[in-house]
Short mmCIF file of C-alpha atoms in Angstrom, two decimals:
data_model
loop_
_atom_site.label_atom_id
_atom_site.label_comp_id
_atom_site.label_asym_id
_atom_site.label_seq_id
_atom_site.Cartn_x
_atom_site.Cartn_y
_atom_site.Cartn_z
CA MET A 1 -0.15 0.13 -0.01
CA LYS A 2 3.08 3.01 0.98
CA LYS A 3 4.48 1.79 -2.65
CA THR A 4 1.44 1.99 -4.09
CA ILE A 5 1.13 5.53 -2.59
CA LEU A 6 3.91 6.62 -3.07
CA ILE A 7 4.18 5.66 -7.21
CA LEU A 8 0.15 7.75 -7.25
CA GLY A 9 1.87 10.49 -5.67
CA ILE A 10 5.57 9.80 -7.47
CA ILE A 11 2.63 10.68 -11.20
CA LEU A 12 0.96 13.68 -9.61
CA PHE A 13 3.36 15.65 -8.73
CA THR A 14 5.62 15.20 -12.35
CA LEU A 15 2.02 15.00 -14.35
CA THR A 16 0.61 18.15 -13.24
CA GLY A 17 4.62 19.90 -12.56
CA CYS A 18 2.74 23.53 -12.66
CA SER A 19 3.10 26.15 -10.31
CA ILE A 20 2.66 29.65 -10.40
CA GLU A 21 5.52 31.89 -9.24
CA GLY A 22 5.71 35.77 -8.28
CA ASP A 23 4.78 38.43 -5.94
CA SER A 24 2.12 41.78 -6.34
CA ASN A 25 5.72 43.89 -6.91
CA ASN A 26 4.47 43.79 -10.98
CA GLN A 27 7.03 41.37 -11.80
CA PRO A 28 6.19 38.68 -14.28
CA SER A 29 4.54 35.91 -13.13
CA GLN A 30 5.53 32.20 -14.63
CA ILE A 31 4.88 28.27 -15.07
CA THR A 32 6.77 25.97 -14.02
CA ILE A 33 5.98 23.09 -17.29
CA THR A 34 6.52 19.88 -16.42
CA GLU A 35 7.32 17.61 -20.14
CA TRP A 36 7.77 14.33 -20.74
CA ASN A 37 10.63 13.67 -23.80
CA LEU A 38 10.01 10.17 -25.53
CA ILE A 39 14.34 9.42 -26.11
CA ASN A 40 13.55 5.54 -26.95
CA VAL A 41 11.21 2.96 -28.79
CA THR A 42 12.16 -0.89 -28.87
CA GLY A 43 9.94 -3.99 -28.81
CA GLY A 44 7.09 -4.84 -31.67
CA ILE A 45 7.54 -7.59 -33.98
CA ALA A 46 10.75 -6.66 -35.85
CA GLY A 47 12.66 -6.24 -32.61
CA VAL A 48 12.67 -2.30 -32.94
CA ASP A 49 15.21 0.62 -31.66
CA HIS A 50 14.94 3.73 -32.26
CA ASP A 51 16.16 6.22 -30.23
CA PHE A 52 15.03 10.57 -30.86
CA GLU A 53 16.60 14.37 -29.58
CA ILE A 54 14.96 16.08 -27.09
CA GLY A 55 11.94 17.90 -27.97
CA ASP A 56 11.65 15.96 -31.33
CA ILE A 57 8.68 14.12 -29.52
CA VAL A 58 6.81 15.02 -26.43
CA TRP A 59 3.77 14.75 -24.02
CA SER A 60 2.54 16.51 -21.27
CA PHE A 61 0.04 15.50 -18.85
CA ASN A 62 -2.34 17.39 -18.13
CA ASN A 63 -3.81 15.07 -14.60
CA ILE A 64 -6.50 18.19 -13.47
CA ASN A 65 -8.27 17.85 -16.84
CA ALA A 66 -7.28 13.77 -17.23
CA LEU A 67 -5.96 14.77 -20.34
CA LEU A 68 -2.59 13.50 -22.65
CA THR A 69 -1.15 16.54 -24.80
CA VAL A 70 1.76 14.51 -27.98
CA ASN A 71 3.72 17.20 -29.44
CA ASN A 72 4.89 15.20 -32.94
CA ASN A 73 7.34 16.23 -34.25
CA ASN A 74 8.93 13.06 -35.78
CA THR A 75 9.13 13.12 -40.05
CA GLU A 76 10.12 9.07 -41.15
CA ASP A 77 6.51 7.87 -41.22
CA ASP A 78 8.17 4.09 -40.54
CA LEU A 79 9.60 4.96 -37.14
CA GLU A 80 7.37 3.64 -33.90
CA ASP A 81 6.78 6.89 -31.91
CA GLY A 82 3.81 6.33 -29.22
CA LEU A 83 1.09 8.91 -31.18
CA SER A 84 1.12 11.72 -33.02
CA THR A 85 -0.01 15.03 -32.63
CA GLY A 86 -3.24 15.48 -30.23
CA SER A 87 -4.78 15.27 -27.39
CA TYR A 88 -6.01 12.36 -25.18
CA ASN A 89 -8.11 11.29 -22.08
CA ILE A 90 -6.37 9.26 -20.06
CA SER A 91 -6.53 7.78 -16.87
CA PHE A 92 -4.93 5.11 -14.09
CA ILE A 93 -5.28 1.62 -13.24
CA GLU A 94 -3.72 0.61 -10.29
CA THR A 95 -3.28 -3.40 -10.15
CA ASN A 96 -1.00 -5.23 -6.84
CA ASP A 97 1.18 -1.94 -6.53
CA ASP A 98 1.23 -1.17 -10.20
CA LEU A 99 0.40 2.36 -11.99
CA PHE A 100 -1.83 1.89 -16.00
CA LEU A 101 -1.93 4.29 -18.23
CA ARG A 102 -5.52 3.69 -20.57
CA ILE A 103 -5.54 6.42 -23.17
CA SER A 104 -8.69 6.93 -24.78
CA GLY A 105 -10.52 4.59 -22.95
CA GLN A 106 -7.39 1.84 -24.46
CA GLU A 107 -4.49 0.35 -21.47
CA PHE A 108 -1.86 1.16 -22.99
CA GLY A 109 0.82 -0.16 -20.48
CA GLU A 110 2.92 -0.58 -17.38
CA VAL A 111 3.96 2.99 -15.68
CA ILE A 112 7.65 3.17 -13.96
CA ILE A 113 9.04 6.74 -12.81
CA SER A 114 12.90 5.51 -12.13
CA GLY A 115 15.76 7.76 -11.37
CA THR A 116 17.03 9.77 -8.50
CA ASP A 117 14.80 13.15 -9.11
CA ASN A 118 11.95 10.79 -11.01
CA GLU A 119 13.32 12.32 -14.79
CA ASP A 120 12.85 8.11 -16.01
CA MET A 121 9.94 6.75 -17.07
CA VAL A 122 8.50 3.99 -18.74
CA ILE A 123 5.56 2.64 -19.76
CA ASP A 124 5.04 -0.81 -21.33
CA GLN A 125 2.88 -2.79 -22.82
CA ASN A 126 3.88 -6.30 -21.92
CA SER A 127 3.16 -5.99 -19.05
CA LEU A 128 -0.85 -4.90 -18.71
CA SER A 129 -2.73 -4.62 -16.07
CA THR A 130 -4.94 -8.58 -17.18
CA GLY A 131 -1.30 -9.57 -17.12
CA GLN A 132 1.71 -10.28 -19.59
CA GLY A 133 1.24 -8.58 -23.22
CA SER A 134 3.45 -9.99 -25.59
CA ASP A 135 5.21 -8.10 -28.87
CA GLY A 136 4.14 -4.85 -27.21
CA PHE A 137 6.55 -1.61 -27.20
CA VAL A 138 8.81 -0.55 -24.97
CA TYR A 139 8.49 3.98 -24.51
CA THR A 140 11.03 5.82 -21.98
CA PHE A 141 10.61 9.20 -20.97
CA LYS A 142 13.22 12.00 -20.07
CA ARG A 143 11.08 14.37 -17.39
CA THR A 144 12.13 18.36 -18.66
CA THR A 145 10.89 21.58 -17.15
CA ARG A 146 10.67 25.53 -19.06
CA VAL A 147 9.03 28.56 -17.82
CA VAL A 148 7.44 30.14 -18.89
CA GLU A 149 5.86 34.24 -18.21
CA ILE A 150 2.87 34.84 -17.89
#
């Protein structure tokens, strides 16, 4: 149970990672936005292994509105790169202390966040809430933040 609470807390913290900073002396306010950059895709029937640069494919989770916004700048049609640019409804399933992502009503895979500062995320399509899958993809992400003045 403690593991579940910790994982859920980390997900909520990183997925809604926006904060407003500023003071009342007419200084511009700032928002810090947390983004997940797809850096690698492995697996599938063909056994693909593709690396992407930070910023090529960016996922932004909005936990308040239960939305995932994807900005996919990959121009190579033959590369597996997850989702196309757009917004997707999301939800999470918790089973046996594991967390699974659902996108537009379909289970996408198990979410694993790791790293010293929770900066790494893996979504494994071979691990589903209903059991092990096969020939799915494993998506590896690196967390970045950016500050926007409002």
